[in-house]
mmCIF file of C-alpha atoms in Angstrom:
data_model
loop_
_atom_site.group_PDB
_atom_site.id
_atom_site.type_symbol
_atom_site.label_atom_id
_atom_site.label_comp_id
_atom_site.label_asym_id
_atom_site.label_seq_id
_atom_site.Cartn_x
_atom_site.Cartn_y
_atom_site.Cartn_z
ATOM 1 C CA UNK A 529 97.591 -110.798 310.116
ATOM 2 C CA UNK A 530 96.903 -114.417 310.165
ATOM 3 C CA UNK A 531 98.086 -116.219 307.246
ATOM 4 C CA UNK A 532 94.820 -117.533 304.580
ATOM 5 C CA UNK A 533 92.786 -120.620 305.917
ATOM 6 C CA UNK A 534 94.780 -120.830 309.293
ATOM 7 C CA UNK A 535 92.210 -120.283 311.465
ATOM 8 C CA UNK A 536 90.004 -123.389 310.835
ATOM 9 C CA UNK A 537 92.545 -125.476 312.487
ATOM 10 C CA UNK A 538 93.582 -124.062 315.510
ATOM 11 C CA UNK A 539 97.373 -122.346 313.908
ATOM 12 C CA UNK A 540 96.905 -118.622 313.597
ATOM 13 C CA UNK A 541 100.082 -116.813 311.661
ATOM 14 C CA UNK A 542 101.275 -113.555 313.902
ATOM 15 C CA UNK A 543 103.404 -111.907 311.852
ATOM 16 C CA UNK A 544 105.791 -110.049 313.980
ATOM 17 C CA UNK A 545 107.677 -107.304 313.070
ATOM 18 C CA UNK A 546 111.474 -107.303 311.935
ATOM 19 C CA UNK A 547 114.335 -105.188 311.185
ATOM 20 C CA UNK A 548 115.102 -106.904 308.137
ATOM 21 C CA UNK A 549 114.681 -107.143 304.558
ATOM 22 C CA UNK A 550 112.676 -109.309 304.906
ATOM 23 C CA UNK A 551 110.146 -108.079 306.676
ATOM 24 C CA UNK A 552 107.934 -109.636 309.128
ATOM 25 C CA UNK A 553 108.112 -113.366 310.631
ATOM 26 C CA UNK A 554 105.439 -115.812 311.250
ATOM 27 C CA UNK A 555 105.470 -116.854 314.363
ATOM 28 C CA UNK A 556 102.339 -119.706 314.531
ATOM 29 C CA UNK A 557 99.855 -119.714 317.486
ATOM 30 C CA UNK A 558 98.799 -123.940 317.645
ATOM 31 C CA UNK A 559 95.845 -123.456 319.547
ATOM 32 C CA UNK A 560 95.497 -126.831 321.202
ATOM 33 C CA UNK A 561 97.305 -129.121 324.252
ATOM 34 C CA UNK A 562 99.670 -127.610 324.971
ATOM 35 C CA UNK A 563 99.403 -124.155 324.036
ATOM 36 C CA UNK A 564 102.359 -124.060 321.425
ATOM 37 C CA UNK A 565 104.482 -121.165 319.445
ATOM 38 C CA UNK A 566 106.133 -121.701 316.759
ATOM 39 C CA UNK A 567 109.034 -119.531 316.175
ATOM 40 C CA UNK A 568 109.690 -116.388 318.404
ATOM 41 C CA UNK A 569 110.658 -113.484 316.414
ATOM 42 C CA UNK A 570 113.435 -111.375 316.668
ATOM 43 C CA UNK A 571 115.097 -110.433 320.270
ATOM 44 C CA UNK A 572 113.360 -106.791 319.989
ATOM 45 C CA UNK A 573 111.594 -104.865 322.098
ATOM 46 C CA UNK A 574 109.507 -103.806 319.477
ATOM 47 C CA UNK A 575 108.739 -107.554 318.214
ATOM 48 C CA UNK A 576 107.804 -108.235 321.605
ATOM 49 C CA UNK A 577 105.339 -105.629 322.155
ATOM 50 C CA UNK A 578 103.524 -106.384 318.570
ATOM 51 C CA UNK A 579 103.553 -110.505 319.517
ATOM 52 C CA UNK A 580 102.156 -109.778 322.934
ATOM 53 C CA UNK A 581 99.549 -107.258 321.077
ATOM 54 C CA UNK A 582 98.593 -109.973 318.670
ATOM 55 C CA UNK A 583 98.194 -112.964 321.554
ATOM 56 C CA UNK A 584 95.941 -111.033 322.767
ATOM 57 C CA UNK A 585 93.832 -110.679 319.691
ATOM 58 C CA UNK A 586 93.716 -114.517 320.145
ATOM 59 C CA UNK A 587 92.889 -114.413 324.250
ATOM 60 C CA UNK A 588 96.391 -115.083 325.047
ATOM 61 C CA UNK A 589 99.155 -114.261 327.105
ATOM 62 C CA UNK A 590 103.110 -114.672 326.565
ATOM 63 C CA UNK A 591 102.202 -116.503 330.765
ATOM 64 C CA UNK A 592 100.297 -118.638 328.604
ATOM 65 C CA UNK A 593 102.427 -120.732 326.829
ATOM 66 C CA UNK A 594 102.879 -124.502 326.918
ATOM 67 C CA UNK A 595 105.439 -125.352 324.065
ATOM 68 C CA UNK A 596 107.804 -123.015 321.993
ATOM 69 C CA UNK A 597 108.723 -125.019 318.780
ATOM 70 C CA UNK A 598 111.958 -124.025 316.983
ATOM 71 C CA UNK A 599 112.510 -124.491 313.175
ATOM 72 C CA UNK A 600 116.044 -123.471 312.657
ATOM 73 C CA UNK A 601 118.706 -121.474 313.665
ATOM 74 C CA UNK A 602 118.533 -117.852 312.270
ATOM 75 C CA UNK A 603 117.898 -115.082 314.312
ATOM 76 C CA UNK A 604 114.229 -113.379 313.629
ATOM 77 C CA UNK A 605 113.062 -117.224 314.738
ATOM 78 C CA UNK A 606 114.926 -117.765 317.708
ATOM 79 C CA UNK A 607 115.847 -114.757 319.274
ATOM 80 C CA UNK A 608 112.784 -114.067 321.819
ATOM 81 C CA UNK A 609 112.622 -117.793 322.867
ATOM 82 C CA UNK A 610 114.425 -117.764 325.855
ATOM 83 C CA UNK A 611 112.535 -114.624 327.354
ATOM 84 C CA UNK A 612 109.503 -116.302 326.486
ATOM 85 C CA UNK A 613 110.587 -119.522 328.095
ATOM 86 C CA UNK A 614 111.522 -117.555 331.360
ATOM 87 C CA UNK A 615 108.029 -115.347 331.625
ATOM 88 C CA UNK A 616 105.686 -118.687 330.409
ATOM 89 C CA UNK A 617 107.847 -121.904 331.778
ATOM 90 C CA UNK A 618 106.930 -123.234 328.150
ATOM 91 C CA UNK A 619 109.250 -126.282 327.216
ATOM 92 C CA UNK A 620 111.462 -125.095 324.243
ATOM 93 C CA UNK A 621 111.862 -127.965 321.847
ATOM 94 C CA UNK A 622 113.785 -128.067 318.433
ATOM 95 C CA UNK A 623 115.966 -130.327 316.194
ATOM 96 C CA UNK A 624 119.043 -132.000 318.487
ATOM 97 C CA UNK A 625 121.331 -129.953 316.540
ATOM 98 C CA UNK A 626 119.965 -127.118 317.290
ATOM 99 C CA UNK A 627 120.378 -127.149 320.983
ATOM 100 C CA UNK A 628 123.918 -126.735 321.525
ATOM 101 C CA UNK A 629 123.948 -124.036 319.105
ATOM 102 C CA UNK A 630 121.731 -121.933 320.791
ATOM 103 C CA UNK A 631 122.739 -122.911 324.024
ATOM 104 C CA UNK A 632 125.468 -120.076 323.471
ATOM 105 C CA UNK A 633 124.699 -117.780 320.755
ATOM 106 C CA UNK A 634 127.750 -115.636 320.808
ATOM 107 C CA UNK A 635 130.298 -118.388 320.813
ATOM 108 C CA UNK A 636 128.546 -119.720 317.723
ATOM 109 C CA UNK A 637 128.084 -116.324 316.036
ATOM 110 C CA UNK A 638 131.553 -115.749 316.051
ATOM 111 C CA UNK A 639 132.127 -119.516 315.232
ATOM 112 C CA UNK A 640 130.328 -119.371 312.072
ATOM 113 C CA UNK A 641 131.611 -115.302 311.503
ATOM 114 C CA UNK A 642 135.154 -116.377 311.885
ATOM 115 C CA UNK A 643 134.057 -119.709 309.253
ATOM 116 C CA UNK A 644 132.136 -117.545 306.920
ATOM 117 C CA UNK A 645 135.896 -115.272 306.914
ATOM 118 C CA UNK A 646 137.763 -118.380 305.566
ATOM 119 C CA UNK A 647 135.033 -118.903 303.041
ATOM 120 C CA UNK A 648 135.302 -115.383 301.388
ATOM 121 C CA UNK A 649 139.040 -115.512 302.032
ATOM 122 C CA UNK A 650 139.317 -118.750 299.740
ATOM 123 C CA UNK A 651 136.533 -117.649 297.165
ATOM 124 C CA UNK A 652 137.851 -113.670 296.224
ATOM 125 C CA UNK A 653 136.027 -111.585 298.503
ATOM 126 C CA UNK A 654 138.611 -108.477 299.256
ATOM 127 C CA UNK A 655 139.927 -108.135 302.970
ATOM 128 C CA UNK A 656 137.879 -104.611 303.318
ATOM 129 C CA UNK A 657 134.536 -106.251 302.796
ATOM 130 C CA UNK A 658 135.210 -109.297 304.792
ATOM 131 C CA UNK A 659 136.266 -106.713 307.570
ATOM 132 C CA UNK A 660 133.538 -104.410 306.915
ATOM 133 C CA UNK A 661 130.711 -107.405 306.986
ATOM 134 C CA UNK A 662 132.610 -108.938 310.237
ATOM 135 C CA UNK A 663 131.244 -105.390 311.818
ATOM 136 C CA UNK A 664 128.092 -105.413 310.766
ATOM 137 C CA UNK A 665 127.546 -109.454 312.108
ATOM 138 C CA UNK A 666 128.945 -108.371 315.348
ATOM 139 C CA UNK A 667 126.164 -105.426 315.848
ATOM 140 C CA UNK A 668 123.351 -107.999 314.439
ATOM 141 C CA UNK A 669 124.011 -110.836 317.064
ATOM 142 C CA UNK A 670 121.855 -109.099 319.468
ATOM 143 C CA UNK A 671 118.739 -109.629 317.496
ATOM 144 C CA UNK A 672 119.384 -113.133 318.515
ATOM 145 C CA UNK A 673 120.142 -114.850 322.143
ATOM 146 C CA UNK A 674 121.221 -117.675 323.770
ATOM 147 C CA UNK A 675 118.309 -120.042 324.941
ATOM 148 C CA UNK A 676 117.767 -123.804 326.072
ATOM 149 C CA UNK A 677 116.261 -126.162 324.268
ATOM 150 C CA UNK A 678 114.982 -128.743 326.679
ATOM 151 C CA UNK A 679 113.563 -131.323 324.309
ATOM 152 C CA UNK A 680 115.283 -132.546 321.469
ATOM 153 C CA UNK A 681 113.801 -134.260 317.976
ATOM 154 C CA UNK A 682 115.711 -136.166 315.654
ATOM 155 C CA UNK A 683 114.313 -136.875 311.865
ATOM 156 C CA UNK A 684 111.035 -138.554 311.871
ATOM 157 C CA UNK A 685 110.325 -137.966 315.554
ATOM 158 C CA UNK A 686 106.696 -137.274 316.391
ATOM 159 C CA UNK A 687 105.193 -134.261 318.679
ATOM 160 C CA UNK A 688 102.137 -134.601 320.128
ATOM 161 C CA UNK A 689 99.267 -132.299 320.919
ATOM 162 C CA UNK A 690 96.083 -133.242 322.462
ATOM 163 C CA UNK A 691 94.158 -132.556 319.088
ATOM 164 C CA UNK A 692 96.969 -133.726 316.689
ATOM 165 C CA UNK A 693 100.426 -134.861 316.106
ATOM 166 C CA UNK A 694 103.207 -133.555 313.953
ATOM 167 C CA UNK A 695 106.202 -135.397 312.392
ATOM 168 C CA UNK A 696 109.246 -133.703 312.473
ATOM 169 C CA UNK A 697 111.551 -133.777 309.261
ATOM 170 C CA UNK A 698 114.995 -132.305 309.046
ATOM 171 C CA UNK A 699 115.465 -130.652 305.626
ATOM 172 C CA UNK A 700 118.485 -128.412 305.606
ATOM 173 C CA UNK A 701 119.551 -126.164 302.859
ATOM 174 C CA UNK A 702 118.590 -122.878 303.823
ATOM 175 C CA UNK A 703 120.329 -123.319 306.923
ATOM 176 C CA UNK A 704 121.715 -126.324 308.710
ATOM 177 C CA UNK A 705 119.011 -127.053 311.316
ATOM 178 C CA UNK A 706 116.110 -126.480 309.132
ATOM 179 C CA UNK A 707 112.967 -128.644 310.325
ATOM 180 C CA UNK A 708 109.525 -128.733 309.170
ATOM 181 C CA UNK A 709 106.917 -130.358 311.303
ATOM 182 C CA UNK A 710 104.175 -132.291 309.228
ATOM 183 C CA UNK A 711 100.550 -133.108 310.334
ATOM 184 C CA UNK A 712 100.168 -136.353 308.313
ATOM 185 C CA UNK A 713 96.173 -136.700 309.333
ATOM 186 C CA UNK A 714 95.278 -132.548 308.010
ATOM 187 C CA UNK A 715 98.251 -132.376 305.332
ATOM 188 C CA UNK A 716 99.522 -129.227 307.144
ATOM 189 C CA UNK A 717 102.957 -128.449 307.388
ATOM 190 C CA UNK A 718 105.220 -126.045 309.032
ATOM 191 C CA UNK A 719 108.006 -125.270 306.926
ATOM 192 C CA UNK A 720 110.038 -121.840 308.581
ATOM 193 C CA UNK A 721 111.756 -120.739 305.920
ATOM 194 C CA UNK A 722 112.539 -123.996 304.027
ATOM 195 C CA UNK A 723 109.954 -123.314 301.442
ATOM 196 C CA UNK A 724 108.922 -119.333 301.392
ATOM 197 C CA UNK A 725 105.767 -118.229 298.913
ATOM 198 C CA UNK A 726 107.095 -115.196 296.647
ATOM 199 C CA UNK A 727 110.488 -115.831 297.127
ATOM 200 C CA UNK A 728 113.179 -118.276 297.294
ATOM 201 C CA UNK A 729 115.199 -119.176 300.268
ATOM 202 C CA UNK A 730 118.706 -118.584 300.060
ATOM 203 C CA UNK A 731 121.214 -121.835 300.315
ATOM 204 C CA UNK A 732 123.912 -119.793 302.782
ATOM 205 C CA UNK A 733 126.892 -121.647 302.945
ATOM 206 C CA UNK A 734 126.533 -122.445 307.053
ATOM 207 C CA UNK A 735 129.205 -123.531 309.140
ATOM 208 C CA UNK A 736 127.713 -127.369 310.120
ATOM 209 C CA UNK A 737 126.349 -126.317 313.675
ATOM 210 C CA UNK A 738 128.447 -129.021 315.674
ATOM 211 C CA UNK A 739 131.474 -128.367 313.200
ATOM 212 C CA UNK A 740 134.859 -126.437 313.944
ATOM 213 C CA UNK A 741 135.809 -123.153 312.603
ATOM 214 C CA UNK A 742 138.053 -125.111 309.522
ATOM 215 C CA UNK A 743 135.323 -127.582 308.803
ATOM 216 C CA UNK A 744 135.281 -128.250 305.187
ATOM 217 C CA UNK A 745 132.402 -125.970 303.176
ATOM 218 C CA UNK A 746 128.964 -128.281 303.038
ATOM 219 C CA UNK A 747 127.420 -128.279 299.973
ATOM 220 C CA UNK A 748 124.324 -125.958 300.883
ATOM 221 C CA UNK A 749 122.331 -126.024 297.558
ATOM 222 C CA UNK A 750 122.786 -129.562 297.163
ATOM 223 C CA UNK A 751 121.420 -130.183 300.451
ATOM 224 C CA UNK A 752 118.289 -128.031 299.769
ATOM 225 C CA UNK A 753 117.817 -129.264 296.408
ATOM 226 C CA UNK A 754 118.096 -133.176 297.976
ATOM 227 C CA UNK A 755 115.682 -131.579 300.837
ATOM 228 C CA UNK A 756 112.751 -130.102 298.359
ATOM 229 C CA UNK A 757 112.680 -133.239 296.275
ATOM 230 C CA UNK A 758 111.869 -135.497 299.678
ATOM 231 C CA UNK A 759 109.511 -132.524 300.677
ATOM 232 C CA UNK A 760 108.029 -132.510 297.568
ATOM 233 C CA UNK A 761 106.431 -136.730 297.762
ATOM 234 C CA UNK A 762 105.393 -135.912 300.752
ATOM 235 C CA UNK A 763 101.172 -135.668 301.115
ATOM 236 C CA UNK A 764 100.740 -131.447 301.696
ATOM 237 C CA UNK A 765 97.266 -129.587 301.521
ATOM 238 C CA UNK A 766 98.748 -126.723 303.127
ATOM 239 C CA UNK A 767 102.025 -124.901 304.085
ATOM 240 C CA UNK A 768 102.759 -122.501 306.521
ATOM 241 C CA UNK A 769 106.126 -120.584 305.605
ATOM 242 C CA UNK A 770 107.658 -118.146 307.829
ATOM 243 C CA UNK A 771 107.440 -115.678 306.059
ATOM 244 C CA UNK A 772 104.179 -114.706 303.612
ATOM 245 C CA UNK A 773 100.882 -115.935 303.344
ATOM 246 C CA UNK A 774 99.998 -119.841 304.058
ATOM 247 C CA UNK A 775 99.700 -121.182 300.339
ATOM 248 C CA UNK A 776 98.606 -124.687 298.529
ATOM 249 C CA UNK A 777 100.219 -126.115 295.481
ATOM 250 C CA UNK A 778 103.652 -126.861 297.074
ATOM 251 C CA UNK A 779 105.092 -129.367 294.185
ATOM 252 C CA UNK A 780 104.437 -126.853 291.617
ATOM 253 C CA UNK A 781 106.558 -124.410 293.524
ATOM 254 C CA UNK A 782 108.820 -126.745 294.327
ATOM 255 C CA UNK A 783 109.739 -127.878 290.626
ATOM 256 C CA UNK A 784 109.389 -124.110 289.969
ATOM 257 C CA UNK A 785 112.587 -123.468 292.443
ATOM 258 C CA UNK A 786 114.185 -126.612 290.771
ATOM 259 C CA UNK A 787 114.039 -125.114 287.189
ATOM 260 C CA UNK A 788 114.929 -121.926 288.461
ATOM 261 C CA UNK A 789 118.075 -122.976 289.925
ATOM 262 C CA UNK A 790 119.153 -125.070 286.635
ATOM 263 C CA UNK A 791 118.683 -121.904 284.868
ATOM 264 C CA UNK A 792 121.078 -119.941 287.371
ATOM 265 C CA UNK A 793 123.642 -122.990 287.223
ATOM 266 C CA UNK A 794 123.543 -122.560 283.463
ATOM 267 C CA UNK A 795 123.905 -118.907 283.485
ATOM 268 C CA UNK A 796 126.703 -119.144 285.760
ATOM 269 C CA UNK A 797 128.256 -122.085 283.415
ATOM 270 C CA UNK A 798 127.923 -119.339 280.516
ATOM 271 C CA UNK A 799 129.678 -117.164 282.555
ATOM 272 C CA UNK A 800 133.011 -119.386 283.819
ATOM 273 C CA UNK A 801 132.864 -120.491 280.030
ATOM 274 C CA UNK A 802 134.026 -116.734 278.620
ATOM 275 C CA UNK A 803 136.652 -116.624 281.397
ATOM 276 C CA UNK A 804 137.821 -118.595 284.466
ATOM 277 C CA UNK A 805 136.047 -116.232 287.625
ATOM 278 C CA UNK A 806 136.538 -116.942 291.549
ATOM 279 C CA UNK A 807 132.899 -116.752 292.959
ATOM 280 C CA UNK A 808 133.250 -113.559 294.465
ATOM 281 C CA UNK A 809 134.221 -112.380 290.619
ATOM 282 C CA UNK A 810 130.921 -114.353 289.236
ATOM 283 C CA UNK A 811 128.795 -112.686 292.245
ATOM 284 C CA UNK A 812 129.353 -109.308 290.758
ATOM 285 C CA UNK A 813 128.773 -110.149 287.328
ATOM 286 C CA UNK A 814 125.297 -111.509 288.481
ATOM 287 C CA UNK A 815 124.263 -108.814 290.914
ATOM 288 C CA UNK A 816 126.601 -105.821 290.494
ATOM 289 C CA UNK A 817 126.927 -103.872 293.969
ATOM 290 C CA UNK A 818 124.500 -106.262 295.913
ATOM 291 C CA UNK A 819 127.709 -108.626 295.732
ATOM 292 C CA UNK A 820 129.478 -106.077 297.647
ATOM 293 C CA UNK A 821 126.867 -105.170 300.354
ATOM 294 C CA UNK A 822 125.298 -108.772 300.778
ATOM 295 C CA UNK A 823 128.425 -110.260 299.688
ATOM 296 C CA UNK A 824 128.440 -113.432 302.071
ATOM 297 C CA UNK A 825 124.813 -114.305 300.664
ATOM 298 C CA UNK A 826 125.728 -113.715 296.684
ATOM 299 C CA UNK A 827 128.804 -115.711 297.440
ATOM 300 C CA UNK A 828 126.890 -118.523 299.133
ATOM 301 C CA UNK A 829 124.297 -118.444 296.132
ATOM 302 C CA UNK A 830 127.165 -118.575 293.686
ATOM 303 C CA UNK A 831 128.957 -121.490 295.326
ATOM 304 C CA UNK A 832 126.041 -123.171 295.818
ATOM 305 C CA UNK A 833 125.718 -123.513 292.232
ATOM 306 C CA UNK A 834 129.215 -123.956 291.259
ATOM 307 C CA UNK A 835 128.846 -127.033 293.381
ATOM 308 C CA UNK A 836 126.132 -128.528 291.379
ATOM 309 C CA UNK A 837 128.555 -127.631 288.059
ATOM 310 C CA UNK A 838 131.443 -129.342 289.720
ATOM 311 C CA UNK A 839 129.407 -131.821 290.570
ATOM 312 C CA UNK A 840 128.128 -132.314 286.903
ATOM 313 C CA UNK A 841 131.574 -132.434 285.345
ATOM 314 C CA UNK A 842 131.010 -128.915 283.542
ATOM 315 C CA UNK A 843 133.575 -127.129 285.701
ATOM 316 C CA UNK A 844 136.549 -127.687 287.790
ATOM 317 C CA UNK A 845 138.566 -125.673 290.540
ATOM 318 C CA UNK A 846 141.931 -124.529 290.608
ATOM 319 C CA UNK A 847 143.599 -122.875 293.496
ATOM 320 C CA UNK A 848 146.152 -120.225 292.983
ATOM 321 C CA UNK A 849 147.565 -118.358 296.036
ATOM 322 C CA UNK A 850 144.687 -119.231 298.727
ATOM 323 C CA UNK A 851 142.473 -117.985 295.659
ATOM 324 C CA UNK A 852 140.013 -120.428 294.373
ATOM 325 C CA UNK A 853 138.873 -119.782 290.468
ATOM 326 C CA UNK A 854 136.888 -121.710 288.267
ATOM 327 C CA UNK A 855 137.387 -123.127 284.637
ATOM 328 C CA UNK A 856 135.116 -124.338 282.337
ATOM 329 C CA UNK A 857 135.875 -127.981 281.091
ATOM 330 C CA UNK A 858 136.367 -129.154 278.274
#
């Protein structure tokens, strides 16, 4: 189903099916010179079948494509790229981050598993989860897969099209590599999931993509916030998320996500203040069982958030055997 409006200029939304909560993926047809895809979907045979299906709605072939434009690093965006580059030829281009992590996708899935371990270690989650999630990651990887990038961006690089040209951004947050490509004549911009329509994007605490296993934690949430405040100056009639209908408006739902995560930092705050919590502790008090079943991505929320308290002067850490716990001040 292409996404509201997308059709008048030339980017049609195909939203390809995944097999995750979150449903299905835009992956954006750019009907112009080259022939360009943005985003690939999921490394499914099934997501392949319903992309081909829906190129052909549009009088297009897989063959067909030019370009294959990456927006970050998670796997229902990447992982059909490289078959697609092998069947089409099409150059694959993303942020220069990017490209060493993909060039190997299991040595930087268990890079950023064996990272995300030392995280729950340090912030309370119990051995039997961490061991329990490990085996989960280690069946997902496949819905991603290695590819090469051969052309690189940096921040504020331009990509040109015989009908337009796009300025790439990096805004990370969401993930590490996140980039959002911005058609400064139309207003349009292609955001992946840096800024999603019905719901927000979650600040996962991400090993840095060129970073070690023991790299010290990056402060996710401050990153995104830092990355929807530039995104928000910035001259936008429409945005194309990758996941959800195209939509208008997007410094109202920026300031929206803003307020939204001062409220949750406050809550949290309200929390540490009855007792001192480690995150994993505070994760279950906000979301009950989900912190037990999703527990990497309630931790990352909570830390990301504990950061900004830290940060603020309303909380501090201790450490007490490997354990980190926080304490309200004053």
């Amino acid at each position: 189903m292409a996404a509201a409006g997308a059709d008048r200029t030339g980017i049609h939304a195909l939203a390809v099916p995944t097999p995750f909560a979150i449903g299905r993926v835009n992956c954006y047809l750019v009907e112009d010179d080259p022939l360009t895809l943005v985003d690939a979907g999921p490394n499914s045979a099934t997501s392949l079948v319903a992309l081909e299906r829906m190129l052909a709605e549009h009088g297009r072939r897989v063959e067909d494509l030019e370009r294959v434009v990456l927006t970050h690093q998670h796997m229902d965006h990447v992982g059909l790229a490289g078959i697609l580059a092998s069947r089409s030829g099409a150059e694959v281009v993303a942020l220069d981050l990017l490209a060493p992590y993909l060039a190997d996708w299991d040595a930087s899935m268990e890079a950023d598993d064996r990272f995300a371990e030392r995280v729950m270690a340090r912030h309370g989650v119990p051995d039997e989860v961490a061991v329990a999630l490990r085996a989960v990651s280690a069946l997902a990887r496949g819905w991603g897969a290695s590819v090469a990038v051969t052309r690189t961006l940096v921040d504020g690089d331009e990509l040109g099209f015989a009908g337009r040209t796009w300025r790439a951004h990096r805004r990370p947050g969401h993930s590490p590599t996140d980039t959002v490509f911005h058609d400064e004549r139309s207003g349009e911009l292609i955001v992946g999931d840096h800024l999603l329509p019905r719901i927000s994007s979650n600040p996962v605490a991400a090993r840095p993509p060129d970073g070690p296993i023991d790299a010290p934690r990056p402060h996710s949430l401050r990153m995104y916030v830092d990355s929807m405040t530039l995104t928000r100056d910035m001259e936008v009639t429409t945005v194309h998320p990758g996941h959800g209908e195209s939509f208008a408006g997007h410094a109202t739902l920026i300031d929206d996500r803003l307020r939204m995560h001062e409220r949750r930092a406050d809550k949290l705050h309200r929390l540490i203040s009855e007792q001192p919590r480690s995150a994993h502790e505070l994760a279950q008090e906000m979301w009950g069982s989900v912190a037990i079943a999703q527990a990497y991505l309630t931790l990352s929320e909570v830390l990301g958030h504990t950061d900004l308290l830290v940060e603020q002067g309303r909380v501090r850490e201790e450490e007490t055997d490997g354990v980190v716990r926080f304490f309200a001040t004053g």
